[in-house]
Each structure stands twice: as structure tokens, then as C-alpha cells.
mmCIF file of C-alpha atoms in Angstrom:
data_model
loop_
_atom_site.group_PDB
_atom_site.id
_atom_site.type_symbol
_atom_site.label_atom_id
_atom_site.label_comp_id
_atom_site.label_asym_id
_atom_site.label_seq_id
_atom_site.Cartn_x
_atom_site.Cartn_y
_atom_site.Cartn_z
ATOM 1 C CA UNK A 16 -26.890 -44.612 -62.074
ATOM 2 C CA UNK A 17 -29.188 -43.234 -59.180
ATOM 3 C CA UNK A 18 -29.893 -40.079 -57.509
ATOM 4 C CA UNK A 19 -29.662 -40.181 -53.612
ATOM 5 C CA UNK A 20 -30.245 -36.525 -50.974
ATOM 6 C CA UNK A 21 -29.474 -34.406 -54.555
ATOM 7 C CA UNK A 22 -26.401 -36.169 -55.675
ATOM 8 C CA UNK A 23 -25.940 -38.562 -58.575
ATOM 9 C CA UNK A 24 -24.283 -41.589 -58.259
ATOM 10 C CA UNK A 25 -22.677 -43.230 -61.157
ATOM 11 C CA UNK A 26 -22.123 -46.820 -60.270
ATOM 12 C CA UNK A 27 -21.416 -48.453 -63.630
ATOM 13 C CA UNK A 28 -24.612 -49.898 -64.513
ATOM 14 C CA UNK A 29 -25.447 -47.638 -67.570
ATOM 15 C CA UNK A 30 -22.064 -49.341 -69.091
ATOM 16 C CA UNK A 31 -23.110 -52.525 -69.040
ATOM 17 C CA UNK A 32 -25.816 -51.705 -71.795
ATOM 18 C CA UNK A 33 -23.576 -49.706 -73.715
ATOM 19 C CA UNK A 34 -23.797 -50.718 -77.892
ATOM 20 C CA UNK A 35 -20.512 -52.730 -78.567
ATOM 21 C CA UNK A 36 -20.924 -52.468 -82.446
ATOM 22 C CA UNK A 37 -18.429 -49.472 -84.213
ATOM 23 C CA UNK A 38 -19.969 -46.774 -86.066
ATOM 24 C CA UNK A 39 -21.722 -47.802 -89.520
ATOM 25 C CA UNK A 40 -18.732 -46.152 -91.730
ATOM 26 C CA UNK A 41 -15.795 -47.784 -89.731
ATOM 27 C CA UNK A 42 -15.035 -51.244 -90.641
ATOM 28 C CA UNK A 43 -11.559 -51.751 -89.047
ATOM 29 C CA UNK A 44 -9.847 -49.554 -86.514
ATOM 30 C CA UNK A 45 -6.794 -49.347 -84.851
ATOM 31 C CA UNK A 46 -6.530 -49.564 -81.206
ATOM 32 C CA UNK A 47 -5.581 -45.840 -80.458
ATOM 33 C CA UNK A 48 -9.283 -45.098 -82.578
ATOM 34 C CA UNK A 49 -10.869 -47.801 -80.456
ATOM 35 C CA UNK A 50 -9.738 -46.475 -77.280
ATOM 36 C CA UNK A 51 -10.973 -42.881 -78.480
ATOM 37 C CA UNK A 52 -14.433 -44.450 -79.472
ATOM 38 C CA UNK A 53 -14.803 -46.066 -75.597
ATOM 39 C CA UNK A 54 -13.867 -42.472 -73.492
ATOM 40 C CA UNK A 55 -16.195 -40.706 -76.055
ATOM 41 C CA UNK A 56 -18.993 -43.716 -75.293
ATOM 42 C CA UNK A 57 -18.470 -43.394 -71.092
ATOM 43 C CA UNK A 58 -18.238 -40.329 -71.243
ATOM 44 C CA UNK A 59 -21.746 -40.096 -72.645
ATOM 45 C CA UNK A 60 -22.990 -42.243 -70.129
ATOM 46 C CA UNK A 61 -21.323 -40.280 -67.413
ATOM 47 C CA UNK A 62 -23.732 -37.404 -68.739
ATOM 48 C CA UNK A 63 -20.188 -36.081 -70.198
ATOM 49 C CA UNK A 64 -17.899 -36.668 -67.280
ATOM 50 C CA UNK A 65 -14.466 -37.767 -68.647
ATOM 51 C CA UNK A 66 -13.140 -41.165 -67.259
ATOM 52 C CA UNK A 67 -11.386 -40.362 -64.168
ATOM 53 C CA UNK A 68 -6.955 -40.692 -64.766
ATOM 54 C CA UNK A 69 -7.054 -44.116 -62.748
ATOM 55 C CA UNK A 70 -10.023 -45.756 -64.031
ATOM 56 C CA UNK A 71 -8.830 -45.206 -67.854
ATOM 57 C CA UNK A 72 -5.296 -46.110 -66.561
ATOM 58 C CA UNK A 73 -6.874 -49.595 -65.476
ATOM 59 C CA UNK A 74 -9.285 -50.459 -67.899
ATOM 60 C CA UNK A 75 -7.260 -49.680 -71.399
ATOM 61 C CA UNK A 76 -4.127 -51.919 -69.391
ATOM 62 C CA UNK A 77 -6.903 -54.677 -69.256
ATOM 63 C CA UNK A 78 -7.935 -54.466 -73.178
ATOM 64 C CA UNK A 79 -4.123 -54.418 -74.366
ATOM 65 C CA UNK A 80 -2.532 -57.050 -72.267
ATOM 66 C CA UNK A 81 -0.320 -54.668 -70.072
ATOM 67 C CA UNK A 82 1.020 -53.487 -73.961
ATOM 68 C CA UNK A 83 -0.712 -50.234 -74.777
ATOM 69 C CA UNK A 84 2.264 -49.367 -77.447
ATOM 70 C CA UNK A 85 1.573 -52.641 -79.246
ATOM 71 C CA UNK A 86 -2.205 -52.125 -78.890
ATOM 72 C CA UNK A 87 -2.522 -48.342 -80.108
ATOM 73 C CA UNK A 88 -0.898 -49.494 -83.458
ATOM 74 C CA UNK A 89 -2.667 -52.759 -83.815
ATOM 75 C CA UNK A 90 -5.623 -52.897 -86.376
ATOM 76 C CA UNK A 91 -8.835 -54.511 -85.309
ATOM 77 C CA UNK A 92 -11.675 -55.824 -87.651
ATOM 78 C CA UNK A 93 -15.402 -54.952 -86.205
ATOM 79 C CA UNK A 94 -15.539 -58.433 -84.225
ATOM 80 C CA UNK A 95 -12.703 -57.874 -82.770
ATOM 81 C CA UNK A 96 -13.122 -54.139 -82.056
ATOM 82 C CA UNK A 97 -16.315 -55.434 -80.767
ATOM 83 C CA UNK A 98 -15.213 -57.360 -78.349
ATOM 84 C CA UNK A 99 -12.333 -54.783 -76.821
ATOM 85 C CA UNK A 100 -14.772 -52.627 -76.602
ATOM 86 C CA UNK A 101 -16.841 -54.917 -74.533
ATOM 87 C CA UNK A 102 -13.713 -55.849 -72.172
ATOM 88 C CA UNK A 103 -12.926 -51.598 -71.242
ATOM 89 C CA UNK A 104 -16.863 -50.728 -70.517
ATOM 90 C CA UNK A 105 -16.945 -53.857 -68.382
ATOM 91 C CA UNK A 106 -13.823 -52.854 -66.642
ATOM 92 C CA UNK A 107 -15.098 -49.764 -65.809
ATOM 93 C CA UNK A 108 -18.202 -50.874 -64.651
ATOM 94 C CA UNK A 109 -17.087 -53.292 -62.175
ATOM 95 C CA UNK A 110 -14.183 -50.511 -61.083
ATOM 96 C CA UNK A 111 -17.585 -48.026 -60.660
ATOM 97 C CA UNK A 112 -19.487 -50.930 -58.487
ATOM 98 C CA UNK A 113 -16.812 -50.858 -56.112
ATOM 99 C CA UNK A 114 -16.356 -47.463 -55.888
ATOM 100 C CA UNK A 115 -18.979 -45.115 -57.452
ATOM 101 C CA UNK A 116 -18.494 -41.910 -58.854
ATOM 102 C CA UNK A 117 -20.563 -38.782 -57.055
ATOM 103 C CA UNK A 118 -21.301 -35.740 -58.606
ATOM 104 C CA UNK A 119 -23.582 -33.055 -57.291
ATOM 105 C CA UNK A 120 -25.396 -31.222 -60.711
ATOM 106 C CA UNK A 121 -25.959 -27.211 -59.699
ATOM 107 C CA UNK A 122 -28.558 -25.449 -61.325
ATOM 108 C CA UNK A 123 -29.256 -23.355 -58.923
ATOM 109 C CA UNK A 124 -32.744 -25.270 -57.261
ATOM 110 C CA UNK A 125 -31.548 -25.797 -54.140
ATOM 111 C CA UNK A 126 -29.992 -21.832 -53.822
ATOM 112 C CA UNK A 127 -33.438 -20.505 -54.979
ATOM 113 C CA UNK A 128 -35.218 -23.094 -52.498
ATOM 114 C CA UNK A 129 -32.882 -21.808 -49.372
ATOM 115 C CA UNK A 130 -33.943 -17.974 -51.058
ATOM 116 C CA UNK A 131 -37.931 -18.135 -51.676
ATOM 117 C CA UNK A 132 -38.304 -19.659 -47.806
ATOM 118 C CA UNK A 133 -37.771 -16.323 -45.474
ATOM 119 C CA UNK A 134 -37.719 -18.282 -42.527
ATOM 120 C CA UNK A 135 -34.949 -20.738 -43.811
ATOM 121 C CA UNK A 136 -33.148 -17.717 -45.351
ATOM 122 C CA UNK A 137 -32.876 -15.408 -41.688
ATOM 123 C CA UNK A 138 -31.115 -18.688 -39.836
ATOM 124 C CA UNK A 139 -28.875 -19.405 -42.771
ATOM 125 C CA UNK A 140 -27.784 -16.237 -42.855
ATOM 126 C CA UNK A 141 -28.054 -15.874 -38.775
ATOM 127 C CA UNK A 142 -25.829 -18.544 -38.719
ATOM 128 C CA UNK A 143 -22.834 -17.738 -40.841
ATOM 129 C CA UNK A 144 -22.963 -14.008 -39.964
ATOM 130 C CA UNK A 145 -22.599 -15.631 -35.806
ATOM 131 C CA UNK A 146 -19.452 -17.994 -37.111
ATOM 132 C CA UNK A 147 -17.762 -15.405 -39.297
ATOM 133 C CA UNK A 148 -18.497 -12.814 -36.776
ATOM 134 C CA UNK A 149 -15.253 -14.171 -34.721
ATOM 135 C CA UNK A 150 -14.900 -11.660 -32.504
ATOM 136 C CA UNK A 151 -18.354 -10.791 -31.736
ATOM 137 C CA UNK A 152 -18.098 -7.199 -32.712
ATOM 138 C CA UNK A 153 -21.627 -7.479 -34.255
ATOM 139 C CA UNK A 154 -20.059 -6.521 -37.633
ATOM 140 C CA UNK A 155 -18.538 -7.776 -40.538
ATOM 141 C CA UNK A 156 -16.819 -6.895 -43.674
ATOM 142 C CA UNK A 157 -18.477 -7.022 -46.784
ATOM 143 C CA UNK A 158 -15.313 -8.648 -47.979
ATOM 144 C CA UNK A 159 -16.741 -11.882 -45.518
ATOM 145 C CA UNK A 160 -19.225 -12.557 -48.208
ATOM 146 C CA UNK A 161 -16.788 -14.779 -50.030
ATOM 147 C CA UNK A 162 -16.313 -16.928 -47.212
ATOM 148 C CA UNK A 163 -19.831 -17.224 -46.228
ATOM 149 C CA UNK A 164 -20.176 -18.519 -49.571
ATOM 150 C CA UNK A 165 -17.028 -21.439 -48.884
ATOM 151 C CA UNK A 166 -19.174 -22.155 -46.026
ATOM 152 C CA UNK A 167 -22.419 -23.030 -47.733
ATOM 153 C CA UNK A 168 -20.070 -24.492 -49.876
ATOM 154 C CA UNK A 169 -21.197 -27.695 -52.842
ATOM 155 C CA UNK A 170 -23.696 -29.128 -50.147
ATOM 156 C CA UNK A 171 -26.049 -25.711 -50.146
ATOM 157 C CA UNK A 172 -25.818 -25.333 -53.779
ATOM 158 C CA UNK A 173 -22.739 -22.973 -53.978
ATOM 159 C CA UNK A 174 -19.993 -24.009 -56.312
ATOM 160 C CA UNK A 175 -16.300 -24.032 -55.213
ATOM 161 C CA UNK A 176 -14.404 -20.544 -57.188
ATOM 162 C CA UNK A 177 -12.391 -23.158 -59.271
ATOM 163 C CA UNK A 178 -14.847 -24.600 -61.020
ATOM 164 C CA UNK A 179 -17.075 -21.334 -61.100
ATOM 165 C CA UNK A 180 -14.971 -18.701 -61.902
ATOM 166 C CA UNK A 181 -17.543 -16.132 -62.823
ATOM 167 C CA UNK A 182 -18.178 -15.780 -58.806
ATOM 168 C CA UNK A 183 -14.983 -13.309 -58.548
ATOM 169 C CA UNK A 184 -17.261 -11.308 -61.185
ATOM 170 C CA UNK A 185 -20.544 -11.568 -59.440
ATOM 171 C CA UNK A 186 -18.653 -10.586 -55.947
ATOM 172 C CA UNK A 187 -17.280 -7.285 -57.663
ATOM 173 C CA UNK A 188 -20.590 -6.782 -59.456
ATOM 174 C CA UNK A 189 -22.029 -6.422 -55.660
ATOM 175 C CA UNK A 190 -19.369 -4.636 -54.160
ATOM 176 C CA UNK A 191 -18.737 -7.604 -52.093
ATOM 177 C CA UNK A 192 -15.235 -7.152 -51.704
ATOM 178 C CA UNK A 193 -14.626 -3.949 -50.002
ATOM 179 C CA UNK A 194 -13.725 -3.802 -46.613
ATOM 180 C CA UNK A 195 -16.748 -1.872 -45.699
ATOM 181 C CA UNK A 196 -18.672 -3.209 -42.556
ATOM 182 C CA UNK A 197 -22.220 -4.309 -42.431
ATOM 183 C CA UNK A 198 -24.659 -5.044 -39.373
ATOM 184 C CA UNK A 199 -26.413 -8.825 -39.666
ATOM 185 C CA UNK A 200 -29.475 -7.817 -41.486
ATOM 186 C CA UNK A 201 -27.051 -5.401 -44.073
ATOM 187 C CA UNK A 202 -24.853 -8.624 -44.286
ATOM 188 C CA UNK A 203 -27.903 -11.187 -45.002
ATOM 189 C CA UNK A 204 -29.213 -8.396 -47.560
ATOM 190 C CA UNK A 205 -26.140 -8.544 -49.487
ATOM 191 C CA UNK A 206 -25.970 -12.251 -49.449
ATOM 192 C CA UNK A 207 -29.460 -12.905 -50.868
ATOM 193 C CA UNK A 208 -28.588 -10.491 -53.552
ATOM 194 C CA UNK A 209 -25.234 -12.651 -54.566
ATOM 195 C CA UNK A 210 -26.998 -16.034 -54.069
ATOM 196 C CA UNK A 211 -29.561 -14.819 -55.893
ATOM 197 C CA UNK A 212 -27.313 -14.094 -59.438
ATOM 198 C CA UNK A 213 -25.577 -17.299 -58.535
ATOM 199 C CA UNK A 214 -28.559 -18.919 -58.593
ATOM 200 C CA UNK A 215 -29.617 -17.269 -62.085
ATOM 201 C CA UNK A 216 -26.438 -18.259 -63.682
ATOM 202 C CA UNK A 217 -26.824 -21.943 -63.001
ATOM 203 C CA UNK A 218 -30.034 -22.106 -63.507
ATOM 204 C CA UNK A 219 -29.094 -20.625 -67.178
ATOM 205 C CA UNK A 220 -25.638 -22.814 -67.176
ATOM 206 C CA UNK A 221 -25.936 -25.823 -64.990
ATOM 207 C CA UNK A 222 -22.023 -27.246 -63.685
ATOM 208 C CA UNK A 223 -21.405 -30.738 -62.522
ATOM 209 C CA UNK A 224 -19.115 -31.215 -59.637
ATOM 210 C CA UNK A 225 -17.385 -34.342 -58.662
ATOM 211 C CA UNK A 226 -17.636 -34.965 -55.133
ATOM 212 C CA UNK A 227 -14.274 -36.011 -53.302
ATOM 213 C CA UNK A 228 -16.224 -38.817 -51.225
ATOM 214 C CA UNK A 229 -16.774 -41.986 -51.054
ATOM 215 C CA UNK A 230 -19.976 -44.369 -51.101
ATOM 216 C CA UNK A 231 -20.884 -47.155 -48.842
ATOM 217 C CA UNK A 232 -23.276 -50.089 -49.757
ATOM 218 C CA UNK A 233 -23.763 -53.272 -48.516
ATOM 219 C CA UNK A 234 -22.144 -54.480 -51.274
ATOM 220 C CA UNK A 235 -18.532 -54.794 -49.825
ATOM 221 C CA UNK A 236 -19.523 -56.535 -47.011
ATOM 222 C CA UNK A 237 -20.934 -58.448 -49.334
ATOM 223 C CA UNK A 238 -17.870 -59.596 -50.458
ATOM 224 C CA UNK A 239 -15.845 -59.668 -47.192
ATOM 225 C CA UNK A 240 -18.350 -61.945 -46.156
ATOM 226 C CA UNK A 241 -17.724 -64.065 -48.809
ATOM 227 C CA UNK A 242 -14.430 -64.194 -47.889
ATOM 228 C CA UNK A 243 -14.061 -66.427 -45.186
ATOM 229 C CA UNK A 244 -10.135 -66.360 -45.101
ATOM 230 C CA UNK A 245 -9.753 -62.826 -44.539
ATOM 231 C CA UNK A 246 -12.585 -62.969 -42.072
ATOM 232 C CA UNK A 247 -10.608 -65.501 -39.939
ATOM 233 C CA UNK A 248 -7.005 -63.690 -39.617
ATOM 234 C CA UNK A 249 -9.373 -60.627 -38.652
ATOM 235 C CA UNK A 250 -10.584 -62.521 -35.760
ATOM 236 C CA UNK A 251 -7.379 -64.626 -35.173
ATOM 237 C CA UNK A 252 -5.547 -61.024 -35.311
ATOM 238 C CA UNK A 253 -7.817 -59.350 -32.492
ATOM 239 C CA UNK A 254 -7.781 -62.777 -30.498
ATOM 240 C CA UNK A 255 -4.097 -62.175 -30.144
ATOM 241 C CA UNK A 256 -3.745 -58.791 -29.396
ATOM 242 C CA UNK A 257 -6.714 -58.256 -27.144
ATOM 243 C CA UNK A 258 -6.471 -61.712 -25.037
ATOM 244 C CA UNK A 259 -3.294 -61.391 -22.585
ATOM 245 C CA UNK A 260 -5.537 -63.037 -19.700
ATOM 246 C CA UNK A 261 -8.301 -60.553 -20.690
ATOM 247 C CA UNK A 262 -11.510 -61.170 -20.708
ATOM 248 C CA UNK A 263 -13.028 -61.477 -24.247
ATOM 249 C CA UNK A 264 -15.741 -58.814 -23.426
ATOM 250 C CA UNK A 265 -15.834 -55.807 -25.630
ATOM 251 C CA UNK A 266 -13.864 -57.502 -28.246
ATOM 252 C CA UNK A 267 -16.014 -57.334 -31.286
ATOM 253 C CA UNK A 268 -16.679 -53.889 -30.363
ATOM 254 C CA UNK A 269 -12.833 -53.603 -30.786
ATOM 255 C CA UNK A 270 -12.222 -55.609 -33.923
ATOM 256 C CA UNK A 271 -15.431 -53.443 -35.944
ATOM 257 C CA UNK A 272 -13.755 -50.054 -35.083
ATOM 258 C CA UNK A 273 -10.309 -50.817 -35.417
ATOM 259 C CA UNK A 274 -11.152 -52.910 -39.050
ATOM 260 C CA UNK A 275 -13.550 -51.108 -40.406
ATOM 261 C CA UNK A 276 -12.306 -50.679 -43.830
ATOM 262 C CA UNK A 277 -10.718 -53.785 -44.060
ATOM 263 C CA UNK A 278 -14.822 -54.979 -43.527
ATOM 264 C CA UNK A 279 -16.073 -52.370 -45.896
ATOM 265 C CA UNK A 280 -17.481 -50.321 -43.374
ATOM 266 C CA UNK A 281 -17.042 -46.231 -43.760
ATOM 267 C CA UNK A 282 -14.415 -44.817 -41.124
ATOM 268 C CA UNK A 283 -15.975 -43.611 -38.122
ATOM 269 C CA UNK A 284 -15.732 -39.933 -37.432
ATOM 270 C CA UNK A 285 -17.625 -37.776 -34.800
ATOM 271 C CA UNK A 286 -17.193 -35.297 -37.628
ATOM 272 C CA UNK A 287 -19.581 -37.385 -40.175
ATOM 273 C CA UNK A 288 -23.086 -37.864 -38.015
ATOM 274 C CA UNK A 289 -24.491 -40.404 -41.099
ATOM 275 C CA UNK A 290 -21.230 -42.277 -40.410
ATOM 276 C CA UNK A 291 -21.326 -42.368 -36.485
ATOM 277 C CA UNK A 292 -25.284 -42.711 -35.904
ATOM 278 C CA UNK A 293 -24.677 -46.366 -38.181
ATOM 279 C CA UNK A 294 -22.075 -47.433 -35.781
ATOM 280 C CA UNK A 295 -23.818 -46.447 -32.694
ATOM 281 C CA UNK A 296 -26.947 -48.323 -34.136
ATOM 282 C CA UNK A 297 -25.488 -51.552 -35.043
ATOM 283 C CA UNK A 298 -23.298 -51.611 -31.875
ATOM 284 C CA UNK A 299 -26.593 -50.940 -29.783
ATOM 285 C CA UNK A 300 -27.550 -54.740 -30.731
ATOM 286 C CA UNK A 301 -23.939 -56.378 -30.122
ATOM 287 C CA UNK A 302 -25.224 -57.510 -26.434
ATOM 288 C CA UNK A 303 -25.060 -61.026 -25.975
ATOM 289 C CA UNK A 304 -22.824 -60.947 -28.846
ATOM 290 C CA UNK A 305 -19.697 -59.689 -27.035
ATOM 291 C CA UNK A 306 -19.892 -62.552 -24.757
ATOM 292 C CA UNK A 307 -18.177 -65.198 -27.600
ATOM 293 C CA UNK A 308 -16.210 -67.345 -25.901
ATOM 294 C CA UNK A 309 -14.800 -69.503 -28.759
ATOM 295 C CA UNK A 310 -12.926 -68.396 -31.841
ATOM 296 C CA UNK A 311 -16.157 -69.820 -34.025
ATOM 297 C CA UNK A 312 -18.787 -68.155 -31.402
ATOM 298 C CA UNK A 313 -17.219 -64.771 -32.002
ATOM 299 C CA UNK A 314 -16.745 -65.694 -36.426
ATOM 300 C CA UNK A 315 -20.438 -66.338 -36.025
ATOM 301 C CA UNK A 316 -21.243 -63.530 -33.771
ATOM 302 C CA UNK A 317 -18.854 -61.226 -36.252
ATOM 303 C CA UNK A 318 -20.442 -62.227 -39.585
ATOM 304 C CA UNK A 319 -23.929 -61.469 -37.801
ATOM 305 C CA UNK A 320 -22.894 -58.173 -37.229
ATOM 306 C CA UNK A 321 -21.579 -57.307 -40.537
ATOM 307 C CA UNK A 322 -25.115 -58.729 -42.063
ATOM 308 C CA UNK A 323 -26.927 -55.896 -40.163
ATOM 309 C CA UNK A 324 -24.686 -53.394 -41.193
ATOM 310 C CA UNK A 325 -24.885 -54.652 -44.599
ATOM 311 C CA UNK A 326 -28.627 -54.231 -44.712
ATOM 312 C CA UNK A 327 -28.788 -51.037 -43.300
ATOM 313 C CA UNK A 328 -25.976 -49.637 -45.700
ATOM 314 C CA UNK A 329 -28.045 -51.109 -48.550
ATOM 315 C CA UNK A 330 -31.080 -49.649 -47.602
ATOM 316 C CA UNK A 331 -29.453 -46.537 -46.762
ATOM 317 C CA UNK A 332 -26.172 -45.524 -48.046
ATOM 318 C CA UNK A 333 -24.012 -43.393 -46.391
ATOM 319 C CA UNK A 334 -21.170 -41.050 -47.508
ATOM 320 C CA UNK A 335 -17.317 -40.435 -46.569
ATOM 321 C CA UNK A 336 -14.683 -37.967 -47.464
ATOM 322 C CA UNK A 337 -12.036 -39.412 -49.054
ATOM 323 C CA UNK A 338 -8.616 -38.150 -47.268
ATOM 324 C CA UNK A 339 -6.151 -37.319 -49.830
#
């Protein structure tokens, strides 16, 4: 686990040091008790997440063979429970290394930061007042509250209405859901007032939200490098469809952004400036580089590449929404 811009990353390491022993008063279980003994032990370590649907899916088809009707009847002595146990942490673990669960824990700090600095305060509220404010009128209903709080959204501290439903209640409490208009500094009065309860009921009731993105180490290029097979169709694949008599400038270029996932990188979006300020750095340096000539000049000049995005990712990890 590690903490990274206010987020917590759960990346499976916890797991690995989990106790594999059963509880003193159960000598023999069967496997539908074990598998209720390992959620109940990740979960703990997940600071009381529940296992995500796919990752429990996986790791109780690894512990029972494929056979979870034969394993949820079967009775297991402590060795043996023991070493089940052992095979669905470490499952989960290695599923978490690959792709980490992110959760952002509100209790209200960062709303009461944005709140106690004036300064910080006026141009948040400035600013959502100028995009709500479509049609420039210079006025806005006090209904808009509600979206100016979607727009802060998880990111400034604000949780999403499904997983905070005492919001509706706050909004009402305010009268922030009349149709009523307001002038800027009316509207930014009103908002301090709502972020301000907000903030006081996290603070008293802290929720954890898991975040619907993605995180990128170094540690899959890691493995792609590793991987000197799939590394060579990548370049045999962009050999063929960008030679035609062309020259083989600009191909690496080519063969990063069109493969980027396939080489662990994030997707590039304009949309994601963490994302797009990596590529732009790393393909700063290509040079030389895109002047390969040879099919091992450019696997050389490719593996190169990924090494620099690798340490860069390590050193500073970057995140991506996942697109459902």
C-alpha cells in the first residue's frame, strides 16, 4: 500500500504478510468457511474494502481447481487450510501488482483546506460560477449549486450523491435547490456554506471511494521488456505496415502511440495532461533514434525507449481513466 497526490493505492503488498494460520478455536474447516475467513482477512487489509467481483472470481477459481462446488463442501485440516489460504492472498496480490486498486479517503481536509484559504476559495468559486454561468447572464440559480458540486467532484474533496446520500439533505437544509437566482459573490456565499457542512460530516464520518482509474508503473514495461517475442511482432508489425517504399523516419514515434498498451504505457489523451506531458517528454529524446535502419537497430532503439519511460513511470506514476 502507498499514498500518492491524496489517493491510496492498494497494490497487494500488505497480502503477502497476511497470517496463514486459522483462528485458535477452528481446527478443520470446510472450504465455503475458508473462503469466508480470506474476504474477511483482505478485506482488513484493504482498510475494509470488499474484494472487487473479478478479483474474488479469479483467485477462489485458483484455490479450488476450476471446482468451487467440490471445494465449498470439502473439509480441510489446519495445514491444509493453511496452505489455501496462502494460494487466494497470493492470487490477489499478484492480480493487485498488475493492476492496483485506488481509493481516494474523504474526510473532509482537502474541502476545509480549499475553505480556510480566501484567495483559493474566490477563484474556485470564480471559476465554476463563469462555466455554469452558460449564457453569461451574470446569474445563476441556486438550484446550480448541485452541479458546481459534480464539478469539484472526488478530486476537490466532494463525494459523488451515490455514495453520499446525505448531500440531497444538506442541499435542502440550504435552500440550494430553489430556482431562485444569485449574483457571483451570493452564489460563492452559498457554496462555502454547503462545502462547509460537507466538510463537517466527513470529517465526523470519513467515506472511501474507489477510483475508476487505472495506475501506471514501470513495472509493465518491465515485463514487456522481458518479453522479447512480443517485442519483435511489435516491430515486425509496424515494419510492415509503415514501409511501402517509405522511409523508416518517424516510425518508432508511430509504433509507441499506436501500441501503447500493448507496451504498458497509459493511453495518450490531450484530455489527461500527466498522461500527455510523459509522452511529449520521452518522445523529445527519440532523435537519432528514429533513424534505425535495421529491424535490430530499431528493437534496440525501441527497448531504449521503453527503459526511459519505465523509469520515469516508476519514479512518478501517472493515472488513467478506465473507459467502461
Amino acid at each position: 500500500m502507498s499514498n500518492t497526490a491524496g489517493l491510496t493505492i492498494f497494490d497487494g503488498d500488505l497480502l503477502r504478510s497476511i497470517d496463514l494460520n486459522l483462528p485458535e478455536h477452528q481446527h478443520r474447516v470446510t472450504g465455503a468457511q475458508l473462503l469466508e475467513i480470506s474476504e474477511s482477512k483482505v478485506s482488513q487489509s484493504l482498510s475494509g474494502l470488499s474484494l472487487p467481483p473479478h478479483l474474488k472470481e479469479t483467485a477462489i477459481s485458483q484455490v479450488s481447481d476450476g471446482d468451487h462446488v467440490t471445494f465449498r463442501r470439502t473439509m480441510f485440516n489446519k495445514q491444509q487450510a493453511s496452505e489455501k489460504l496462502g494460494v487466494f492472498f497470493s492470487t490477489v496480490a499478484d492480480a493487485l501488482k498488475d493492476t492496483p486498486i485506488v481509493v481516494s479517503i474523504l474526510d473532509g481536509t482537502m474541502l476545509k483546506m480549499f475553505l480556510e484559504d480566501e484567495d483559493d476559495f474566490a477563484m474556485l468559486a470564480e471559476n465554476l460560477f463563469t462555466d455554469l454561468d452558460e449564457e453569461d447572464k451574470g446569474k445563476l440559480c441556486k438550484s446550480e449549486i448541485r452541479k458546481a458540486l459534480v464539478h469539484m467532484g472526488v478530486e476537490m474533496g466532494v463525494p459523488p450523491l451515490s455514495e453520499f446520500p446525505i448531500l440531497d439533505d444538506i442541499i435542502k437544509k440550504h435552500d440550494a435547490d430553489s430556482d431562485e437566482e444569485l449574483g457571483q459573490a451570493q452564489f460563492a456565499e452559498l457554496l462555502q456554506q454547503v462545502l462547509q457542512e460537507i466538510a463537517d460530516v466527513l470529517h465526523e464520518k470519513p467515506i472511501t471511494i474507489v477510483l475508476n482509474v487505472e495506475i501506471f508503473t514501470g513495472s509493465r514495461i518491465r515485463k514487456i521488456l522481458a518479453d522479447e517475442k512480443t517485442l519483435k511482432c511489435l516491430v515486425e508489425k509496424t515494419i510492415l505496415e509503415e514501409s511501402n517504399g517509405k522511409e523508416s523516419q518517424g516510425w518508432l514515434r508511430t509504433l509507441i502511440i499506436k501500441n501503447g498498451k500493448e507496451l504498458g504505457l497509459p493511453p495518450l489523451s490531450s484530455e489527461n495532461e500527466q498522461v500527455a506531458l510523459l509522452y511529449e517528454t520521452i518522445i523529445s529524446q527519440l532523435n537519432n533514434k528514429e533513424n534505425a535502419s535495421t529491424k535490430e537497430e530499431f528493437m534496440d532503439a525501441l527497448k531504449d525507449i521503453l527503459k526511459k519511460f519505465e523509469e520515469l513511470l516508476e519514479t512518478t506514476p501517472v493515472f488513467s481513466a478506465i473507459n467502461l
